[in-house]
Amino acid sequence: GQQVMQIPQYQHVQEGEDFTTYCNSSTTLSNIQWYKQRPGGHPVFLIQLVKSGEVKKQKRLTFQFGEAKKNSSLHITATQTTDVGTYFCAGPTGNQFYFGTGTSLTVIP
Amino acid sequence: NAGVTQTPKFRILKIGQSMTLQCTQDMNHNYMYWYRQDPGMGLKLIYYSVGAGITDKGEVPNGYNVSRSTTEDFPLRLELAAPSQTSVYFCASSYRGRNSPLHFGNGTRLTVT
Protein backbone atom coordinates (compact mmCIF):
# COMPACT_ATOMS: atom_id res chain seq x y z
CA GLY A 1 0.00 0.00 0.00
CA GLN A 2 0.92 3.63 -0.23
CA GLN A 3 3.39 5.00 2.26
CA VAL A 4 4.03 8.65 2.98
CA MET A 5 7.11 9.44 5.01
CA GLN A 6 8.18 12.76 6.46
CA ILE A 7 11.52 13.94 7.75
CA PRO A 8 12.57 15.07 10.19
CA GLN A 9 10.24 13.70 12.87
CA TYR A 10 11.16 16.52 15.25
CA GLN A 11 12.77 19.91 14.77
CA HIS A 12 13.75 22.48 17.37
CA VAL A 13 14.66 25.94 16.06
CA GLN A 14 15.45 29.31 17.55
CA GLU A 15 12.85 31.92 16.79
CA GLY A 16 13.85 33.63 13.56
CA GLU A 17 15.53 30.57 12.05
CA ASP A 18 14.17 28.82 8.99
CA PHE A 19 12.49 25.39 9.01
CA THR A 20 11.91 22.79 6.33
CA THR A 21 10.01 19.51 6.36
CA TYR A 22 10.13 16.97 3.56
CA CYS A 23 7.47 14.52 2.44
CA ASN A 24 8.11 11.45 0.29
CA SER A 25 5.57 9.08 -1.19
CA SER A 26 6.18 5.55 -2.43
CA THR A 27 3.76 6.20 -5.29
CA THR A 28 3.01 9.06 -7.67
CA LEU A 29 0.38 11.39 -6.25
CA SER A 30 -2.39 13.22 -8.07
CA ASN A 31 -2.07 16.01 -5.52
CA ILE A 32 -0.68 16.65 -2.08
CA GLN A 33 -2.14 18.54 0.84
CA TRP A 34 -0.49 20.07 3.89
CA TYR A 35 -2.03 20.38 7.33
CA LYS A 36 -0.98 21.96 10.61
CA GLN A 37 -1.96 20.60 14.00
CA ARG A 38 -1.40 22.74 17.08
CA PRO A 39 -0.69 20.89 20.34
CA GLY A 40 -3.97 19.46 21.63
CA GLY A 41 -5.81 20.53 18.49
CA HIS A 42 -7.03 19.03 15.28
CA PRO A 43 -5.39 19.15 11.84
CA VAL A 44 -6.15 22.28 9.87
CA PHE A 45 -5.80 22.45 6.09
CA LEU A 46 -3.06 24.75 4.81
CA ILE A 47 -2.77 24.18 1.06
CA GLN A 48 -3.13 21.78 -1.85
CA LEU A 49 -0.60 21.32 -4.66
CA VAL A 50 -1.64 19.67 -7.90
CA LYS A 51 0.83 20.37 -10.70
CA SER A 52 4.27 18.86 -11.17
CA GLY A 53 6.90 21.32 -9.92
CA GLU A 54 4.27 23.62 -8.43
CA VAL A 55 5.37 26.22 -5.88
CA LYS A 56 2.92 28.13 -3.70
CA LYS A 57 3.53 30.72 -1.02
CA GLN A 58 1.51 31.78 2.00
CA LYS A 59 3.29 34.67 3.70
CA ARG A 60 6.37 33.03 5.29
CA LEU A 61 5.41 29.51 4.16
CA THR A 62 6.59 28.08 0.82
CA PHE A 63 5.24 24.79 -0.48
CA GLN A 64 6.74 22.77 -3.33
CA PHE A 65 5.55 19.70 -5.24
CA GLY A 66 8.26 17.63 -6.88
CA GLU A 67 8.61 17.16 -10.61
CA ALA A 68 7.82 13.46 -10.32
CA LYS A 69 4.87 14.21 -7.99
CA LYS A 70 6.29 11.83 -5.36
CA ASN A 71 7.73 14.38 -2.97
CA SER A 72 6.92 17.73 -1.46
CA SER A 73 8.37 20.22 0.99
CA LEU A 74 7.23 22.96 3.31
CA HIS A 75 9.65 25.76 4.16
CA ILE A 76 9.00 28.38 6.83
CA THR A 77 11.13 31.51 6.76
CA ALA A 78 12.00 33.26 10.01
CA THR A 79 9.96 31.07 12.34
CA GLN A 80 7.76 32.59 15.00
CA THR A 81 6.35 31.05 18.18
CA THR A 82 2.97 30.89 16.46
CA ASP A 83 4.45 28.33 14.03
CA VAL A 84 4.68 25.70 16.78
CA GLY A 85 2.84 22.49 15.95
CA THR A 86 3.00 19.37 13.84
CA TYR A 87 2.97 19.65 10.08
CA PHE A 88 1.52 16.79 8.04
CA CYS A 89 1.45 16.09 4.36
CA ALA A 90 -1.36 13.96 2.95
CA GLY A 91 -1.70 12.25 -0.39
CA PRO A 92 -4.75 10.57 -1.89
CA THR A 93 -5.08 7.07 -3.24
CA GLY A 94 -8.52 6.65 -4.69
CA ASN A 95 -10.84 8.23 -2.15
CA GLN A 96 -8.49 7.60 0.76
CA PHE A 97 -6.07 10.15 2.19
CA TYR A 98 -2.80 8.80 3.58
CA PHE A 99 -1.11 11.09 6.04
CA GLY A 100 2.60 11.41 6.49
CA THR A 101 4.20 10.72 9.83
CA GLY A 102 4.40 14.43 10.59
CA THR A 103 7.15 16.83 11.67
CA SER A 104 6.81 18.36 15.11
CA LEU A 105 8.18 21.90 15.22
CA THR A 106 9.29 23.55 18.43
CA VAL A 107 10.25 27.21 18.31
CA ILE A 108 12.49 28.46 21.10
CA PRO A 109 11.92 32.15 21.91
CA ASN B 1 -22.06 26.73 10.53
CA ALA B 2 -20.74 24.32 13.13
CA GLY B 3 -18.64 22.35 10.62
CA VAL B 4 -17.74 18.87 11.90
CA THR B 5 -18.96 18.07 15.40
CA GLN B 6 -17.73 15.10 17.41
CA THR B 7 -19.10 13.76 20.67
CA PRO B 8 -18.04 12.93 23.30
CA LYS B 9 -14.80 14.86 23.78
CA PHE B 10 -13.42 12.41 26.30
CA ARG B 11 -14.32 8.87 27.32
CA ILE B 12 -12.88 6.16 29.49
CA LEU B 13 -13.92 2.60 28.72
CA LYS B 14 -13.25 -0.68 30.43
CA ILE B 15 -11.91 -3.56 28.38
CA GLY B 16 -14.76 -5.32 26.59
CA GLN B 17 -17.20 -2.43 26.74
CA SER B 18 -18.77 -0.95 23.65
CA MET B 19 -19.42 2.61 22.57
CA THR B 20 -20.29 4.78 19.61
CA LEU B 21 -18.36 7.89 18.68
CA GLN B 22 -20.66 10.38 17.06
CA CYS B 23 -19.78 12.60 14.10
CA THR B 24 -22.03 15.00 12.27
CA GLN B 25 -21.34 17.68 9.68
CA ASP B 26 -23.53 20.49 8.40
CA MET B 27 -21.61 21.33 5.22
CA ASN B 28 -23.46 18.83 3.01
CA HIS B 29 -20.20 17.02 2.29
CA ASN B 30 -20.48 13.61 0.67
CA TYR B 31 -17.12 12.31 1.84
CA MET B 32 -16.50 11.47 5.48
CA TYR B 33 -13.58 9.82 7.23
CA TRP B 34 -12.56 8.40 10.58
CA TYR B 35 -8.91 8.61 11.65
CA ARG B 36 -7.11 7.59 14.80
CA GLN B 37 -4.00 9.31 16.09
CA ASP B 38 -1.75 7.65 18.64
CA PRO B 39 0.53 9.87 20.77
CA GLY B 40 3.28 11.45 18.71
CA MET B 41 2.14 9.64 15.60
CA GLY B 42 0.41 10.44 12.35
CA LEU B 43 -3.19 9.80 11.41
CA LYS B 44 -4.34 6.35 10.38
CA LEU B 45 -7.52 5.94 8.33
CA ILE B 46 -10.05 3.60 9.92
CA TYR B 47 -13.09 3.84 7.65
CA TYR B 48 -14.41 6.25 5.09
CA SER B 49 -17.62 6.93 3.19
CA VAL B 50 -18.22 8.53 -0.19
CA GLY B 51 -21.91 9.07 0.40
CA ALA B 52 -24.96 7.94 2.32
CA GLY B 53 -25.25 4.16 2.32
CA ILE B 54 -21.64 3.60 1.21
CA THR B 55 -18.74 2.77 3.52
CA ASP B 56 -15.32 1.24 3.00
CA LYS B 57 -12.35 0.10 5.06
CA GLY B 58 -9.22 2.14 5.49
CA GLU B 59 -5.78 1.13 6.80
CA VAL B 60 -6.79 -0.02 10.30
CA PRO B 61 -10.47 -1.13 10.35
CA ASN B 62 -10.20 -4.11 12.72
CA GLY B 63 -12.26 -3.67 15.89
CA TYR B 64 -14.43 -0.92 14.42
CA ASN B 65 -17.67 -0.59 12.48
CA VAL B 66 -19.36 2.34 10.79
CA SER B 67 -22.65 3.23 9.18
CA ARG B 68 -23.75 6.11 6.97
CA SER B 69 -27.52 6.32 6.88
CA THR B 70 -27.58 10.07 6.22
CA THR B 71 -25.25 12.57 4.56
CA GLU B 72 -24.75 14.38 7.86
CA ASP B 73 -23.89 11.53 10.25
CA PHE B 74 -21.04 9.02 10.30
CA PRO B 75 -20.87 7.20 13.66
CA LEU B 76 -17.96 4.93 14.59
CA ARG B 77 -18.72 1.86 16.70
CA LEU B 78 -16.28 0.05 18.98
CA GLU B 79 -17.77 -3.33 19.89
CA LEU B 80 -15.27 -4.87 22.32
CA ALA B 81 -12.90 -2.19 23.52
CA ALA B 82 -9.25 -3.15 23.87
CA PRO B 83 -6.30 -1.18 25.33
CA SER B 84 -4.85 -0.95 21.80
CA GLN B 85 -7.80 1.27 20.90
CA THR B 86 -6.68 3.96 23.31
CA SER B 87 -6.19 6.90 20.98
CA VAL B 88 -7.54 10.22 19.78
CA TYR B 89 -10.21 9.78 17.13
CA PHE B 90 -10.83 12.41 14.48
CA CYS B 91 -13.75 12.59 12.12
CA ALA B 92 -13.32 14.58 8.91
CA SER B 93 -15.36 15.50 5.88
CA SER B 94 -14.66 16.87 2.42
CA TYR B 95 -16.69 18.15 -0.49
CA ARG B 96 -15.05 16.33 -3.38
CA GLY B 97 -12.93 13.65 -1.76
CA ARG B 98 -9.37 13.55 -3.05
CA ASN B 99 -9.49 16.99 -4.67
CA SER B 100 -10.72 19.05 -1.75
CA PRO B 101 -9.56 19.79 1.79
CA LEU B 102 -10.46 17.71 4.80
CA HIS B 103 -12.37 19.50 7.55
CA PHE B 104 -11.70 17.92 10.92
CA GLY B 105 -13.73 17.75 14.09
CA ASN B 106 -12.14 18.52 17.46
CA GLY B 107 -11.56 14.86 18.22
CA THR B 108 -12.56 12.31 20.86
CA ARG B 109 -9.91 11.23 23.35
CA LEU B 110 -10.59 7.60 24.27
CA THR B 111 -8.85 5.62 27.00
CA VAL B 112 -9.44 1.89 27.40
CA THR B 113 -8.32 0.41 30.73
mmCIF file of C-alpha atoms in Angstrom:
data_model
loop_
_atom_site.group_PDB
_atom_site.id
_atom_site.type_symbol
_atom_site.label_atom_id
_atom_site.label_comp_id
_atom_site.label_asym_id
_atom_site.label_seq_id
_atom_site.Cartn_x
_atom_site.Cartn_y
_atom_site.Cartn_z
ATOM 1 C CA GLY A 1 0.000 0.000 0.000
ATOM 2 C CA GLN A 2 0.924 3.630 -0.234
ATOM 3 C CA GLN A 3 3.391 5.002 2.262
ATOM 4 C CA VAL A 4 4.027 8.645 2.977
ATOM 5 C CA MET A 5 7.106 9.440 5.009
ATOM 6 C CA GLN A 6 8.178 12.755 6.458
ATOM 7 C CA ILE A 7 11.516 13.940 7.752
ATOM 8 C CA PRO A 8 12.573 15.071 10.190
ATOM 9 C CA GLN A 9 10.245 13.701 12.868
ATOM 10 C CA TYR A 10 11.155 16.518 15.255
ATOM 11 C CA GLN A 11 12.768 19.912 14.771
ATOM 12 C CA HIS A 12 13.750 22.480 17.366
ATOM 13 C CA VAL A 13 14.664 25.937 16.062
ATOM 14 C CA GLN A 14 15.453 29.309 17.548
ATOM 15 C CA GLU A 15 12.854 31.918 16.793
ATOM 16 C CA GLY A 16 13.849 33.632 13.557
ATOM 17 C CA GLU A 17 15.532 30.575 12.052
ATOM 18 C CA ASP A 18 14.169 28.818 8.994
ATOM 19 C CA PHE A 19 12.494 25.390 9.011
ATOM 20 C CA THR A 20 11.910 22.794 6.330
ATOM 21 C CA THR A 21 10.015 19.506 6.363
ATOM 22 C CA TYR A 22 10.131 16.969 3.556
ATOM 23 C CA CYS A 23 7.465 14.524 2.442
ATOM 24 C CA ASN A 24 8.114 11.453 0.295
ATOM 25 C CA SER A 25 5.570 9.079 -1.195
ATOM 26 C CA SER A 26 6.176 5.546 -2.425
ATOM 27 C CA THR A 27 3.760 6.201 -5.295
ATOM 28 C CA THR A 28 3.005 9.064 -7.669
ATOM 29 C CA LEU A 29 0.378 11.394 -6.248
ATOM 30 C CA SER A 30 -2.389 13.221 -8.067
ATOM 31 C CA ASN A 31 -2.075 16.005 -5.522
ATOM 32 C CA ILE A 32 -0.677 16.648 -2.081
ATOM 33 C CA GLN A 33 -2.145 18.535 0.836
ATOM 34 C CA TRP A 34 -0.486 20.068 3.886
ATOM 35 C CA TYR A 35 -2.027 20.376 7.331
ATOM 36 C CA LYS A 36 -0.982 21.964 10.614
ATOM 37 C CA GLN A 37 -1.955 20.596 14.000
ATOM 38 C CA ARG A 38 -1.402 22.740 17.078
ATOM 39 C CA PRO A 39 -0.689 20.894 20.343
ATOM 40 C CA GLY A 40 -3.966 19.463 21.628
ATOM 41 C CA GLY A 41 -5.806 20.533 18.495
ATOM 42 C CA HIS A 42 -7.034 19.033 15.277
ATOM 43 C CA PRO A 43 -5.386 19.154 11.838
ATOM 44 C CA VAL A 44 -6.153 22.284 9.870
ATOM 45 C CA PHE A 45 -5.802 22.453 6.090
ATOM 46 C CA LEU A 46 -3.058 24.748 4.806
ATOM 47 C CA ILE A 47 -2.772 24.182 1.064
ATOM 48 C CA GLN A 48 -3.128 21.782 -1.851
ATOM 49 C CA LEU A 49 -0.602 21.320 -4.660
ATOM 50 C CA VAL A 50 -1.639 19.670 -7.898
ATOM 51 C CA LYS A 51 0.828 20.372 -10.697
ATOM 52 C CA SER A 52 4.268 18.862 -11.171
ATOM 53 C CA GLY A 53 6.904 21.319 -9.923
ATOM 54 C CA GLU A 54 4.270 23.619 -8.435
ATOM 55 C CA VAL A 55 5.374 26.220 -5.881
ATOM 56 C CA LYS A 56 2.923 28.131 -3.696
ATOM 57 C CA LYS A 57 3.533 30.720 -1.018
ATOM 58 C CA GLN A 58 1.509 31.780 1.997
ATOM 59 C CA LYS A 59 3.291 34.673 3.702
ATOM 60 C CA ARG A 60 6.373 33.032 5.289
ATOM 61 C CA LEU A 61 5.412 29.510 4.158
ATOM 62 C CA THR A 62 6.591 28.080 0.822
ATOM 63 C CA PHE A 63 5.243 24.786 -0.478
ATOM 64 C CA GLN A 64 6.742 22.774 -3.326
ATOM 65 C CA PHE A 65 5.555 19.701 -5.242
ATOM 66 C CA GLY A 66 8.255 17.633 -6.881
ATOM 67 C CA GLU A 67 8.611 17.165 -10.611
ATOM 68 C CA ALA A 68 7.819 13.464 -10.325
ATOM 69 C CA LYS A 69 4.871 14.214 -7.990
ATOM 70 C CA LYS A 70 6.288 11.834 -5.363
ATOM 71 C CA ASN A 71 7.734 14.381 -2.970
ATOM 72 C CA SER A 72 6.924 17.726 -1.460
ATOM 73 C CA SER A 73 8.372 20.223 0.987
ATOM 74 C CA LEU A 74 7.227 22.962 3.310
ATOM 75 C CA HIS A 75 9.646 25.762 4.162
ATOM 76 C CA ILE A 76 8.999 28.375 6.826
ATOM 77 C CA THR A 77 11.126 31.511 6.757
ATOM 78 C CA ALA A 78 11.997 33.265 10.013
ATOM 79 C CA THR A 79 9.958 31.073 12.336
ATOM 80 C CA GLN A 80 7.757 32.589 15.005
ATOM 81 C CA THR A 81 6.348 31.050 18.182
ATOM 82 C CA THR A 82 2.970 30.889 16.463
ATOM 83 C CA ASP A 83 4.446 28.327 14.032
ATOM 84 C CA VAL A 84 4.678 25.704 16.781
ATOM 85 C CA GLY A 85 2.838 22.492 15.951
ATOM 86 C CA THR A 86 3.003 19.369 13.841
ATOM 87 C CA TYR A 87 2.968 19.652 10.076
ATOM 88 C CA PHE A 88 1.520 16.791 8.043
ATOM 89 C CA CYS A 89 1.452 16.094 4.361
ATOM 90 C CA ALA A 90 -1.355 13.961 2.949
ATOM 91 C CA GLY A 91 -1.696 12.251 -0.392
ATOM 92 C CA PRO A 92 -4.749 10.572 -1.888
ATOM 93 C CA THR A 93 -5.082 7.072 -3.243
ATOM 94 C CA GLY A 94 -8.523 6.655 -4.694
ATOM 95 C CA ASN A 95 -10.843 8.226 -2.153
ATOM 96 C CA GLN A 96 -8.494 7.598 0.757
ATOM 97 C CA PHE A 97 -6.071 10.147 2.185
ATOM 98 C CA TYR A 98 -2.801 8.799 3.577
ATOM 99 C CA PHE A 99 -1.111 11.090 6.041
ATOM 100 C CA GLY A 100 2.602 11.406 6.494
ATOM 101 C CA THR A 101 4.202 10.720 9.829
ATOM 102 C CA GLY A 102 4.403 14.435 10.593
ATOM 103 C CA THR A 103 7.146 16.831 11.667
ATOM 104 C CA SER A 104 6.809 18.357 15.111
ATOM 105 C CA LEU A 105 8.181 21.902 15.219
ATOM 106 C CA THR A 106 9.289 23.548 18.433
ATOM 107 C CA VAL A 107 10.251 27.214 18.313
ATOM 108 C CA ILE A 108 12.494 28.457 21.102
ATOM 109 C CA PRO A 109 11.922 32.153 21.907
ATOM 110 C CA ASN B 1 -22.059 26.734 10.534
ATOM 111 C CA ALA B 2 -20.742 24.318 13.132
ATOM 112 C CA GLY B 3 -18.640 22.348 10.616
ATOM 113 C CA VAL B 4 -17.745 18.870 11.898
ATOM 114 C CA THR B 5 -18.963 18.066 15.399
ATOM 115 C CA GLN B 6 -17.728 15.102 17.410
ATOM 116 C CA THR B 7 -19.095 13.762 20.673
ATOM 117 C CA PRO B 8 -18.041 12.932 23.303
ATOM 118 C CA LYS B 9 -14.798 14.858 23.781
ATOM 119 C CA PHE B 10 -13.422 12.407 26.303
ATOM 120 C CA ARG B 11 -14.324 8.868 27.317
ATOM 121 C CA ILE B 12 -12.881 6.157 29.494
ATOM 122 C CA LEU B 13 -13.921 2.598 28.719
ATOM 123 C CA LYS B 14 -13.253 -0.681 30.427
ATOM 124 C CA ILE B 15 -11.910 -3.563 28.381
ATOM 125 C CA GLY B 16 -14.755 -5.321 26.587
ATOM 126 C CA GLN B 17 -17.199 -2.428 26.740
ATOM 127 C CA SER B 18 -18.774 -0.952 23.650
ATOM 128 C CA MET B 19 -19.418 2.608 22.574
ATOM 129 C CA THR B 20 -20.289 4.784 19.612
ATOM 130 C CA LEU B 21 -18.360 7.889 18.677
ATOM 131 C CA GLN B 22 -20.664 10.380 17.059
ATOM 132 C CA CYS B 23 -19.776 12.600 14.105
ATOM 133 C CA THR B 24 -22.034 15.003 12.272
ATOM 134 C CA GLN B 25 -21.343 17.681 9.676
ATOM 135 C CA ASP B 26 -23.533 20.492 8.401
ATOM 136 C CA MET B 27 -21.609 21.327 5.216
ATOM 137 C CA ASN B 28 -23.465 18.829 3.005
ATOM 138 C CA HIS B 29 -20.204 17.017 2.292
ATOM 139 C CA ASN B 30 -20.483 13.613 0.668
ATOM 140 C CA TYR B 31 -17.117 12.307 1.842
ATOM 141 C CA MET B 32 -16.502 11.474 5.481
ATOM 142 C CA TYR B 33 -13.577 9.824 7.234
ATOM 143 C CA TRP B 34 -12.556 8.402 10.584
ATOM 144 C CA TYR B 35 -8.910 8.611 11.655
ATOM 145 C CA ARG B 36 -7.109 7.590 14.804
ATOM 146 C CA GLN B 37 -4.000 9.313 16.089
ATOM 147 C CA ASP B 38 -1.754 7.655 18.636
ATOM 148 C CA PRO B 39 0.531 9.869 20.774
ATOM 149 C CA GLY B 40 3.281 11.450 18.713
ATOM 150 C CA MET B 41 2.139 9.638 15.596
ATOM 151 C CA GLY B 42 0.410 10.442 12.347
ATOM 152 C CA LEU B 43 -3.194 9.796 11.414
ATOM 153 C CA LYS B 44 -4.344 6.350 10.376
ATOM 154 C CA LEU B 45 -7.518 5.940 8.328
ATOM 155 C CA ILE B 46 -10.046 3.596 9.923
ATOM 156 C CA TYR B 47 -13.092 3.843 7.653
ATOM 157 C CA TYR B 48 -14.407 6.251 5.088
ATOM 158 C CA SER B 49 -17.615 6.933 3.186
ATOM 159 C CA VAL B 50 -18.220 8.529 -0.194
ATOM 160 C CA GLY B 51 -21.908 9.066 0.399
ATOM 161 C CA ALA B 52 -24.958 7.942 2.316
ATOM 162 C CA GLY B 53 -25.253 4.159 2.322
ATOM 163 C CA ILE B 54 -21.639 3.603 1.208
ATOM 164 C CA THR B 55 -18.743 2.774 3.515
ATOM 165 C CA ASP B 56 -15.322 1.239 3.002
ATOM 166 C CA LYS B 57 -12.347 0.105 5.057
ATOM 167 C CA GLY B 58 -9.220 2.144 5.487
ATOM 168 C CA GLU B 59 -5.777 1.132 6.802
ATOM 169 C CA VAL B 60 -6.790 -0.015 10.303
ATOM 170 C CA PRO B 61 -10.468 -1.134 10.349
ATOM 171 C CA ASN B 62 -10.197 -4.111 12.720
ATOM 172 C CA GLY B 63 -12.257 -3.674 15.886
ATOM 173 C CA TYR B 64 -14.432 -0.917 14.424
ATOM 174 C CA ASN B 65 -17.666 -0.586 12.481
ATOM 175 C CA VAL B 66 -19.359 2.339 10.793
ATOM 176 C CA SER B 67 -22.650 3.226 9.182
ATOM 177 C CA ARG B 68 -23.748 6.114 6.972
ATOM 178 C CA SER B 69 -27.521 6.319 6.881
ATOM 179 C CA THR B 70 -27.577 10.070 6.216
ATOM 180 C CA THR B 71 -25.249 12.566 4.557
ATOM 181 C CA GLU B 72 -24.750 14.376 7.857
ATOM 182 C CA ASP B 73 -23.885 11.535 10.248
ATOM 183 C CA PHE B 74 -21.041 9.019 10.303
ATOM 184 C CA PRO B 75 -20.873 7.201 13.662
ATOM 185 C CA LEU B 76 -17.964 4.931 14.587
ATOM 186 C CA ARG B 77 -18.722 1.856 16.696
ATOM 187 C CA LEU B 78 -16.285 0.045 18.977
ATOM 188 C CA GLU B 79 -17.771 -3.335 19.892
ATOM 189 C CA LEU B 80 -15.266 -4.869 22.323
ATOM 190 C CA ALA B 81 -12.902 -2.192 23.522
ATOM 191 C CA ALA B 82 -9.249 -3.154 23.873
ATOM 192 C CA PRO B 83 -6.303 -1.180 25.328
ATOM 193 C CA SER B 84 -4.852 -0.950 21.797
ATOM 194 C CA GLN B 85 -7.797 1.272 20.901
ATOM 195 C CA THR B 86 -6.676 3.965 23.311
ATOM 196 C CA SER B 87 -6.193 6.902 20.980
ATOM 197 C CA VAL B 88 -7.545 10.219 19.779
ATOM 198 C CA TYR B 89 -10.208 9.782 17.128
ATOM 199 C CA PHE B 90 -10.830 12.407 14.475
ATOM 200 C CA CYS B 91 -13.748 12.592 12.118
ATOM 201 C CA ALA B 92 -13.317 14.579 8.908
ATOM 202 C CA SER B 93 -15.363 15.502 5.879
ATOM 203 C CA SER B 94 -14.662 16.867 2.416
ATOM 204 C CA TYR B 95 -16.692 18.145 -0.491
ATOM 205 C CA ARG B 96 -15.055 16.327 -3.377
ATOM 206 C CA GLY B 97 -12.927 13.654 -1.764
ATOM 207 C CA ARG B 98 -9.366 13.548 -3.054
ATOM 208 C CA ASN B 99 -9.487 16.995 -4.672
ATOM 209 C CA SER B 100 -10.717 19.048 -1.750
ATOM 210 C CA PRO B 101 -9.557 19.789 1.791
ATOM 211 C CA LEU B 102 -10.456 17.713 4.798
ATOM 212 C CA HIS B 103 -12.373 19.503 7.553
ATOM 213 C CA PHE B 104 -11.695 17.918 10.923
ATOM 214 C CA GLY B 105 -13.729 17.754 14.094
ATOM 215 C CA ASN B 106 -12.144 18.520 17.462
ATOM 216 C CA GLY B 107 -11.564 14.863 18.221
ATOM 217 C CA THR B 108 -12.556 12.313 20.863
ATOM 218 C CA ARG B 109 -9.912 11.230 23.350
ATOM 219 C CA LEU B 110 -10.586 7.601 24.275
ATOM 220 C CA THR B 111 -8.854 5.625 26.999
ATOM 221 C CA VAL B 112 -9.439 1.893 27.404
ATOM 222 C CA THR B 113 -8.320 0.414 30.732
#
